[in-house]
mmCIF file of C-alpha atoms in Angstrom:
data_model
loop_
_atom_site.group_PDB
_atom_site.id
_atom_site.type_symbol
_atom_site.label_atom_id
_atom_site.label_comp_id
_atom_site.label_asym_id
_atom_site.label_seq_id
_atom_site.Cartn_x
_atom_site.Cartn_y
_atom_site.Cartn_z
ATOM 1 C CA MET A 1 2.149 -19.480 -10.103
ATOM 2 C CA THR A 2 5.712 -18.644 -10.818
ATOM 3 C CA THR A 3 8.863 -18.614 -8.821
ATOM 4 C CA VAL A 4 10.872 -14.940 -9.371
ATOM 5 C CA VAL A 5 14.406 -13.933 -7.542
ATOM 6 C CA THR A 6 14.625 -10.363 -6.903
ATOM 7 C CA SER A 7 17.440 -7.816 -6.710
ATOM 8 C CA GLY A 8 17.446 -4.063 -6.814
ATOM 9 C CA VAL A 9 19.696 -1.105 -7.566
ATOM 10 C CA PHE A 10 19.255 2.738 -7.017
ATOM 11 C CA PRO A 11 20.298 4.393 -10.126
ATOM 12 C CA SER A 12 19.870 8.456 -9.569
ATOM 13 C CA THR A 13 17.906 10.717 -7.420
ATOM 14 C CA ASP A 14 16.103 13.759 -8.532
ATOM 15 C CA PRO A 15 17.214 16.308 -8.304
ATOM 16 C CA ALA A 16 20.916 15.384 -7.964
ATOM 17 C CA VAL A 17 21.502 15.237 -4.110
ATOM 18 C CA SER A 18 24.627 16.392 -2.494
ATOM 19 C CA PRO A 19 26.768 14.698 -1.077
ATOM 20 C CA LEU A 20 25.802 11.622 -2.380
ATOM 21 C CA ASP A 21 27.630 7.652 -2.498
ATOM 22 C CA GLY A 22 26.520 4.510 -4.005
ATOM 23 C CA LEU A 23 24.590 5.099 -7.124
ATOM 24 C CA GLY A 24 23.984 2.137 -9.149
ATOM 25 C CA THR A 25 24.211 0.015 -6.072
ATOM 26 C CA ALA A 26 21.937 -1.488 -3.613
ATOM 27 C CA ASP A 27 22.833 0.452 -0.900
ATOM 28 C CA ILE A 28 22.858 4.473 -0.987
ATOM 29 C CA ARG A 29 24.128 7.129 1.133
ATOM 30 C CA TRP A 30 23.844 10.582 1.762
ATOM 31 C CA GLY A 31 25.458 13.531 4.035
ATOM 32 C CA SER A 32 28.976 13.591 5.702
ATOM 33 C CA ASN A 33 31.344 10.485 5.699
ATOM 34 C CA ASN A 34 30.904 10.461 9.695
ATOM 35 C CA SER A 35 26.892 10.599 9.195
ATOM 36 C CA GLN A 36 25.396 9.199 6.335
ATOM 37 C CA SER A 37 21.792 8.189 5.972
ATOM 38 C CA GLY A 38 20.742 6.471 3.329
ATOM 39 C CA TYR A 39 18.514 3.208 1.691
ATOM 40 C CA GLN A 40 19.211 -0.316 1.241
ATOM 41 C CA PHE A 41 17.117 -2.552 -0.940
ATOM 42 C CA ARG A 42 17.170 -6.453 0.014
ATOM 43 C CA GLY A 43 15.871 -8.955 -2.712
ATOM 44 C CA ALA A 44 14.196 -11.568 -2.116
ATOM 45 C CA ALA A 45 12.919 -15.148 -3.410
ATOM 46 C CA ALA A 46 8.762 -15.634 -3.790
ATOM 47 C CA ASP A 47 6.085 -17.930 -5.773
ATOM 48 C CA VAL A 48 3.716 -15.484 -7.473
ATOM 49 C CA GLN A 49 0.104 -15.699 -8.657
ATOM 50 C CA LEU A 50 -0.336 -13.732 -11.387
ATOM 51 C CA ASP A 51 -3.895 -12.848 -10.511
ATOM 52 C CA GLY A 52 -3.103 -9.552 -8.428
ATOM 53 C CA THR A 53 -2.292 -11.543 -5.648
ATOM 54 C CA GLU A 54 0.427 -9.405 -3.764
ATOM 55 C CA PHE A 55 3.881 -11.385 -2.892
ATOM 56 C CA VAL A 56 6.930 -9.486 -0.812
ATOM 57 C CA ILE A 57 8.982 -8.455 -3.850
ATOM 58 C CA GLY A 58 11.858 -7.011 -1.275
ATOM 59 C CA THR A 59 13.173 -5.098 1.831
ATOM 60 C CA PHE A 60 13.271 -1.674 2.062
ATOM 61 C CA VAL A 61 15.579 -0.611 4.988
ATOM 62 C CA HIS A 62 16.194 2.950 5.962
ATOM 63 C CA ARG A 63 19.564 3.994 7.900
ATOM 64 C CA ASN A 64 18.154 7.124 9.349
ATOM 65 C CA VAL A 65 21.095 9.003 11.536
ATOM 66 C CA PRO A 66 21.339 13.248 11.814
ATOM 67 C CA THR A 67 22.807 14.493 8.649
ATOM 68 C CA ASN A 68 22.751 17.445 6.296
ATOM 69 C CA VAL A 69 22.251 17.179 2.908
ATOM 70 C CA THR A 70 20.952 19.580 0.006
ATOM 71 C CA PRO A 71 18.317 19.582 -1.113
ATOM 72 C CA SER A 72 16.554 18.126 2.044
ATOM 73 C CA VAL A 73 13.312 16.522 -0.002
ATOM 74 C CA PHE A 74 14.097 14.230 -3.272
ATOM 75 C CA ASP A 75 13.011 11.473 -5.283
ATOM 76 C CA VAL A 76 14.978 8.288 -4.791
ATOM 77 C CA ARG A 77 15.019 6.070 -8.002
ATOM 78 C CA LEU A 78 14.673 1.948 -7.575
ATOM 79 C CA THR A 79 15.063 -0.569 -10.657
ATOM 80 C CA VAL A 80 14.005 -3.717 -9.356
ATOM 81 C CA ASN A 81 15.457 -6.503 -11.366
ATOM 82 C CA VAL A 82 12.949 -9.483 -11.377
ATOM 83 C CA MET A 83 14.211 -13.267 -12.524
ATOM 84 C CA PHE A 84 11.749 -16.088 -13.293
ATOM 85 C CA GLU A 85 11.837 -19.009 -13.029
ATOM 86 C CA ASP A 86 12.610 -20.082 -16.856
ATOM 87 C CA GLY A 87 15.440 -17.625 -16.321
ATOM 88 C CA SER A 88 13.901 -14.689 -18.467
ATOM 89 C CA THR A 89 14.082 -10.962 -16.555
ATOM 90 C CA THR A 90 12.801 -7.837 -16.262
ATOM 91 C CA ASP A 91 13.682 -4.450 -15.018
ATOM 92 C CA LEU A 92 10.684 -2.425 -12.791
ATOM 93 C CA ASN A 93 11.213 0.910 -12.133
ATOM 94 C CA PHE A 94 9.955 2.565 -9.028
ATOM 95 C CA SER A 95 10.583 6.177 -7.122
ATOM 96 C CA PHE A 96 10.694 7.091 -3.238
ATOM 97 C CA HIS A 97 10.170 10.689 -2.352
ATOM 98 C CA HIS A 98 12.060 11.398 0.682
ATOM 99 C CA ASN A 99 11.694 13.936 3.281
ATOM 100 C CA GLU A 100 14.859 14.250 5.263
ATOM 101 C CA THR A 101 13.015 16.598 8.341
ATOM 102 C CA PRO A 102 15.010 18.629 10.399
ATOM 103 C CA ASN A 103 17.172 17.190 12.887
ATOM 104 C CA THR A 104 16.706 17.665 16.818
ATOM 105 C CA THR A 105 17.459 21.207 18.190
ATOM 106 C CA ASN A 106 17.648 22.369 21.635
ATOM 107 C CA SER A 107 14.327 23.183 21.343
ATOM 108 C CA SER A 108 12.769 20.274 20.017
ATOM 109 C CA PRO A 109 13.067 16.752 18.863
ATOM 110 C CA ALA A 110 13.615 15.303 15.514
ATOM 111 C CA ASP A 111 10.656 14.396 13.439
ATOM 112 C CA ASP A 112 10.734 11.099 11.922
ATOM 113 C CA ASP A 113 12.100 11.096 8.095
ATOM 114 C CA LEU A 114 8.821 10.425 5.768
ATOM 115 C CA VAL A 115 9.108 7.924 2.504
ATOM 116 C CA ASP A 116 6.217 8.006 0.453
ATOM 117 C CA LEU A 117 5.867 5.799 -2.969
ATOM 118 C CA GLN A 118 5.500 7.963 -6.267
ATOM 119 C CA THR A 119 5.171 5.892 -8.647
ATOM 120 C CA PHE A 120 2.805 2.379 -8.273
ATOM 121 C CA VAL A 121 2.620 0.956 -11.475
ATOM 122 C CA HIS A 122 5.304 0.302 -14.105
ATOM 123 C CA PRO A 123 4.915 1.953 -17.166
ATOM 124 C CA GLN A 124 5.192 -0.851 -19.441
ATOM 125 C CA PRO A 125 3.597 -3.822 -19.404
ATOM 126 C CA VAL A 126 5.622 -7.244 -18.057
ATOM 127 C CA THR A 127 5.141 -10.295 -20.419
ATOM 128 C CA ILE A 128 4.711 -13.717 -18.819
ATOM 129 C CA ASP A 129 4.311 -17.350 -20.632
ATOM 130 C CA GLY A 130 3.235 -14.892 -23.980
ATOM 131 C CA LYS A 131 0.507 -12.708 -21.807
ATOM 132 C CA GLN A 132 1.011 -9.312 -20.617
ATOM 133 C CA TYR A 133 0.508 -8.247 -17.350
ATOM 134 C CA ARG A 134 1.010 -5.030 -15.077
ATOM 135 C CA ALA A 135 3.351 -4.517 -12.142
ATOM 136 C CA VAL A 136 1.949 -2.839 -9.305
ATOM 137 C CA LEU A 137 3.495 -1.560 -6.051
ATOM 138 C CA SER A 138 0.825 -1.687 -2.953
ATOM 139 C CA GLY A 139 2.982 0.207 -0.472
ATOM 140 C CA PHE A 140 5.330 -0.777 2.596
ATOM 141 C CA LYS A 141 3.720 -3.852 4.884
ATOM 142 C CA ARG A 142 4.951 -3.298 8.716
ATOM 143 C CA GLY A 143 3.013 -4.930 11.310
ATOM 144 C CA GLY A 144 0.713 -6.781 9.017
ATOM 145 C CA GLN A 145 -0.859 -3.180 7.453
ATOM 146 C CA ILE A 146 0.164 -1.885 3.830
ATOM 147 C CA VAL A 147 0.844 1.494 4.050
ATOM 148 C CA ARG A 148 2.100 3.896 0.794
ATOM 149 C CA GLN A 149 3.864 5.965 3.262
ATOM 150 C CA PHE A 150 6.987 5.166 5.505
ATOM 151 C CA ARG A 151 7.579 7.056 8.869
ATOM 152 C CA SER A 152 11.320 6.332 9.885
ATOM 153 C CA PRO A 153 12.346 7.243 13.405
ATOM 154 C CA GLU A 154 15.788 9.195 13.867
ATOM 155 C CA ASP A 155 18.624 7.267 15.119
ATOM 156 C CA GLY A 156 17.778 3.652 13.764
ATOM 157 C CA ILE A 157 17.573 1.370 11.136
ATOM 158 C CA ASN A 158 14.071 0.887 10.082
ATOM 159 C CA PHE A 159 12.743 -1.642 7.844
ATOM 160 C CA ALA A 160 9.053 -2.832 5.759
ATOM 161 C CA GLU A 161 8.798 -5.221 3.353
ATOM 162 C CA VAL A 162 8.147 -3.818 -0.528
ATOM 163 C CA VAL A 163 4.789 -5.577 -1.622
ATOM 164 C CA CYS A 164 4.044 -6.159 -4.997
ATOM 165 C CA ALA A 165 1.438 -7.601 -7.562
ATOM 166 C CA PHE A 166 1.165 -8.839 -11.096
ATOM 167 C CA THR A 167 -2.177 -8.522 -12.656
ATOM 168 C CA LEU A 168 -3.643 -7.584 -15.767
ATOM 169 C CA ASP A 169 -4.734 -4.108 -16.994
ATOM 170 C CA GLU A 170 -7.949 -3.503 -15.870
ATOM 171 C CA PRO A 171 -9.423 -2.859 -12.827
ATOM 172 C CA ASP A 172 -10.215 -5.424 -9.969
ATOM 173 C CA VAL A 173 -11.920 -3.839 -6.678
ATOM 174 C CA VAL A 174 -12.434 -6.172 -4.016
ATOM 175 C CA ILE A 175 -13.053 -6.310 -0.079
ATOM 176 C CA SER A 176 -10.063 -6.638 1.357
ATOM 177 C CA GLY A 177 -10.109 -6.235 4.744
ATOM 178 C CA LEU A 178 -13.049 -6.129 7.769
ATOM 179 C CA ARG A 179 -12.850 -5.102 11.115
ATOM 180 C CA TYR A 180 -15.897 -5.797 12.945
ATOM 181 C CA GLN A 181 -14.745 -5.830 16.546
ATOM 182 C CA GLY A 182 -13.477 -2.269 17.489
ATOM 183 C CA THR A 183 -12.851 -0.803 21.070
ATOM 184 C CA GLY A 184 -15.099 1.301 22.716
ATOM 185 C CA PRO A 185 -18.916 1.118 23.725
ATOM 186 C CA ALA A 186 -19.730 2.988 19.935
ATOM 187 C CA GLN A 187 -17.326 0.832 18.246
ATOM 188 C CA ALA A 188 -15.806 3.981 16.059
ATOM 189 C CA ASP A 189 -12.760 2.422 14.800
ATOM 190 C CA GLU A 190 -14.267 -0.577 12.651
ATOM 191 C CA TYR A 191 -13.671 -0.648 9.261
ATOM 192 C CA VAL A 192 -13.982 -2.182 5.936
ATOM 193 C CA GLU A 193 -11.609 -2.077 3.310
ATOM 194 C CA ILE A 194 -11.290 -2.446 -0.174
ATOM 195 C CA HIS A 195 -8.242 -2.767 -2.437
ATOM 196 C CA ASN A 196 -7.978 -2.307 -6.397
ATOM 197 C CA LYS A 197 -5.889 -5.238 -7.069
ATOM 198 C CA GLY A 198 -6.026 -4.878 -10.625
ATOM 199 C CA GLY A 199 -3.754 -2.844 -12.833
ATOM 200 C CA ALA A 200 -5.967 0.204 -14.334
ATOM 201 C CA PRO A 201 -8.158 2.977 -12.067
ATOM 202 C CA GLN A 202 -11.420 2.603 -11.047
ATOM 203 C CA ASP A 203 -14.265 4.994 -10.912
ATOM 204 C CA LEU A 204 -16.323 4.912 -7.501
ATOM 205 C CA THR A 205 -18.868 7.248 -8.160
ATOM 206 C CA GLY A 206 -22.520 5.550 -7.359
ATOM 207 C CA TRP A 207 -20.512 2.587 -5.797
ATOM 208 C CA THR A 208 -22.038 1.507 -1.882
ATOM 209 C CA VAL A 209 -20.541 -0.729 1.050
ATOM 210 C CA GLN A 210 -22.976 -2.314 2.371
ATOM 211 C CA CYS A 211 -23.930 -4.085 5.831
ATOM 212 C CA LYS A 212 -26.403 -6.951 5.787
ATOM 213 C CA PRO A 213 -27.997 -7.563 8.133
ATOM 214 C CA THR A 214 -27.680 -3.868 9.936
ATOM 215 C CA GLY A 215 -28.575 -2.084 6.489
ATOM 216 C CA TYR A 216 -25.786 0.917 6.985
ATOM 217 C CA SER A 217 -25.134 1.953 3.469
ATOM 218 C CA PHE A 218 -21.965 4.300 2.431
ATOM 219 C CA PRO A 219 -22.006 5.691 -0.988
ATOM 220 C CA PHE A 220 -18.527 6.801 -2.173
ATOM 221 C CA PRO A 221 -18.536 10.260 -3.002
ATOM 222 C CA PRO A 222 -18.794 11.386 -7.260
ATOM 223 C CA GLY A 223 -15.409 11.674 -8.467
ATOM 224 C CA THR A 224 -14.319 8.884 -6.176
ATOM 225 C CA VAL A 225 -11.372 7.059 -8.057
ATOM 226 C CA ILE A 226 -8.931 4.038 -6.750
ATOM 227 C CA ARG A 227 -5.652 3.657 -7.882
ATOM 228 C CA PRO A 228 -3.971 0.769 -8.928
ATOM 229 C CA GLY A 229 -2.923 -0.767 -5.563
ATOM 230 C CA GLN A 230 -4.322 1.627 -3.579
ATOM 231 C CA ARG A 231 -6.834 0.731 -0.246
ATOM 232 C CA TYR A 232 -9.843 2.268 1.107
ATOM 233 C CA ARG A 233 -11.182 2.208 4.245
ATOM 234 C CA VAL A 234 -14.787 3.159 5.786
ATOM 235 C CA TYR A 235 -14.610 3.698 8.800
ATOM 236 C CA THR A 236 -17.515 3.534 11.510
ATOM 237 C CA ASP A 237 -17.205 6.914 12.758
ATOM 238 C CA GLU A 238 -13.524 7.642 12.365
ATOM 239 C CA THR A 239 -11.493 9.620 9.121
ATOM 240 C CA HIS A 240 -8.156 8.390 8.101
ATOM 241 C CA GLN A 241 -6.860 10.477 4.950
ATOM 242 C CA GLU A 242 -4.232 7.915 4.317
ATOM 243 C CA TYR A 243 -7.006 5.497 3.676
ATOM 244 C CA GLY A 244 -9.349 7.851 1.532
ATOM 245 C CA GLY A 245 -11.016 9.799 4.805
ATOM 246 C CA PHE A 246 -14.011 7.958 4.287
ATOM 247 C CA SER A 247 -16.897 7.396 7.385
ATOM 248 C CA PHE A 248 -20.418 6.014 7.907
ATOM 249 C CA GLY A 249 -20.375 8.642 10.727
ATOM 250 C CA SER A 250 -22.591 6.172 12.496
ATOM 251 C CA SER A 251 -22.353 6.767 16.568
ATOM 252 C CA THR A 252 -23.732 2.839 17.030
ATOM 253 C CA GLU A 253 -22.373 -0.066 15.442
ATOM 254 C CA VAL A 254 -22.406 -0.785 12.063
ATOM 255 C CA TRP A 255 -20.880 -4.486 12.163
ATOM 256 C CA ARG A 256 -22.709 -6.768 14.293
ATOM 257 C CA ASP A 257 -20.317 -8.632 16.195
ATOM 258 C CA GLN A 258 -22.472 -11.681 15.962
ATOM 259 C CA GLY A 259 -22.132 -12.074 12.421
ATOM 260 C CA GLY A 260 -23.123 -10.537 8.933
ATOM 261 C CA ILE A 261 -21.824 -9.944 5.629
ATOM 262 C CA ALA A 262 -19.849 -6.759 3.421
ATOM 263 C CA ARG A 263 -20.697 -6.012 0.173
ATOM 264 C CA LEU A 264 -19.518 -3.938 -2.493
ATOM 265 C CA VAL A 265 -22.089 -2.738 -5.078
ATOM 266 C CA ALA A 266 -21.590 -0.939 -8.112
ATOM 267 C CA ASP A 267 -23.964 1.664 -9.515
ATOM 268 C CA ASP A 268 -25.770 -0.570 -11.367
ATOM 269 C CA GLY A 269 -26.834 -2.825 -8.720
ATOM 270 C CA PHE A 270 -24.001 -5.454 -9.450
ATOM 271 C CA VAL A 271 -22.435 -7.137 -6.292
ATOM 272 C CA VAL A 272 -18.531 -6.586 -7.115
ATOM 273 C CA ASP A 273 -17.493 -8.603 -3.918
ATOM 274 C CA GLN A 274 -19.141 -9.683 -0.560
ATOM 275 C CA SER A 275 -17.453 -10.837 2.496
ATOM 276 C CA PRO A 276 -19.437 -12.733 5.131
ATOM 277 C CA TYR A 277 -17.770 -12.955 8.600
ATOM 278 C CA LEU A 278 -18.306 -15.522 10.889
ATOM 279 C CA ASP A 279 -20.848 -17.352 9.107
ATOM 280 C CA LYS A 280 -23.540 -17.145 12.302
ATOM 281 C CA GLY A 281 -26.298 -18.724 10.207
ATOM 282 C CA PHE A 282 -26.517 -16.557 7.275
ATOM 283 C CA ASN A 283 -26.664 -17.172 3.809
ATOM 284 C CA LYS A 284 -25.192 -15.345 0.757
ATOM 285 C CA SER A 285 -28.398 -12.847 0.684
ATOM 286 C CA GLY A 286 -27.705 -11.621 3.847
ATOM 287 C CA THR A 287 -30.836 -13.018 5.861
ATOM 288 C CA PRO A 288 -30.864 -15.592 8.554
#
């Protein structure tokens, strides 16, 4: 574990935006002087595990007011300075893709502005205590959920924590969540979530998610790749494109409310990860 303190600045946009104020600072604004939108980055202090465990690297703030800017879609680059407890520092470079959606008209309300993360892995390795790691952005954390697109309502100051991890330059795919109690009689909104907490992509061709003891199994389609920091969810009978669009397609309950085990199995049959829930008399093999 190491302790870090972060700060950040916005050095540039691509393409160049006009009008624009605050380049090179932690508070960048665009639009006319009496109606400016923009980003702010607030640094943080955190104890960091060097095993892919996520931590809050800072807070992202979007001040969203009706404004006109040219162009309306652009990338905003962020440089985060990370200071370690031994006094050494490193700069991490990421970018946000901003869509300044049309503002309110007489015939229609304004859409939320959209902010997408464009870069998830800092291109160069980071050396900590003589070992090399990758810095991976997982996304925006809001309401306990980590997402890669930030929806920012108009006429508001909207916040999200930015979540990062230091990890080795290799894939590390785990079961990161399981919603075994959904809503409605068929519980279509139940899901199992897998997360690549490593610093390299993993091809999931031939991998399966298995549910013990009900026997349900979901094979990932050929060519499915999970990127560093990315999360996929397999829902019981729903599809959510922001989490890969995967579903068991089952009209009945997949995850027993009484307990069971979720498993992630590689194409060679190796159990990559498993997650017992409720522990109602089940052993690691998934049998009573």
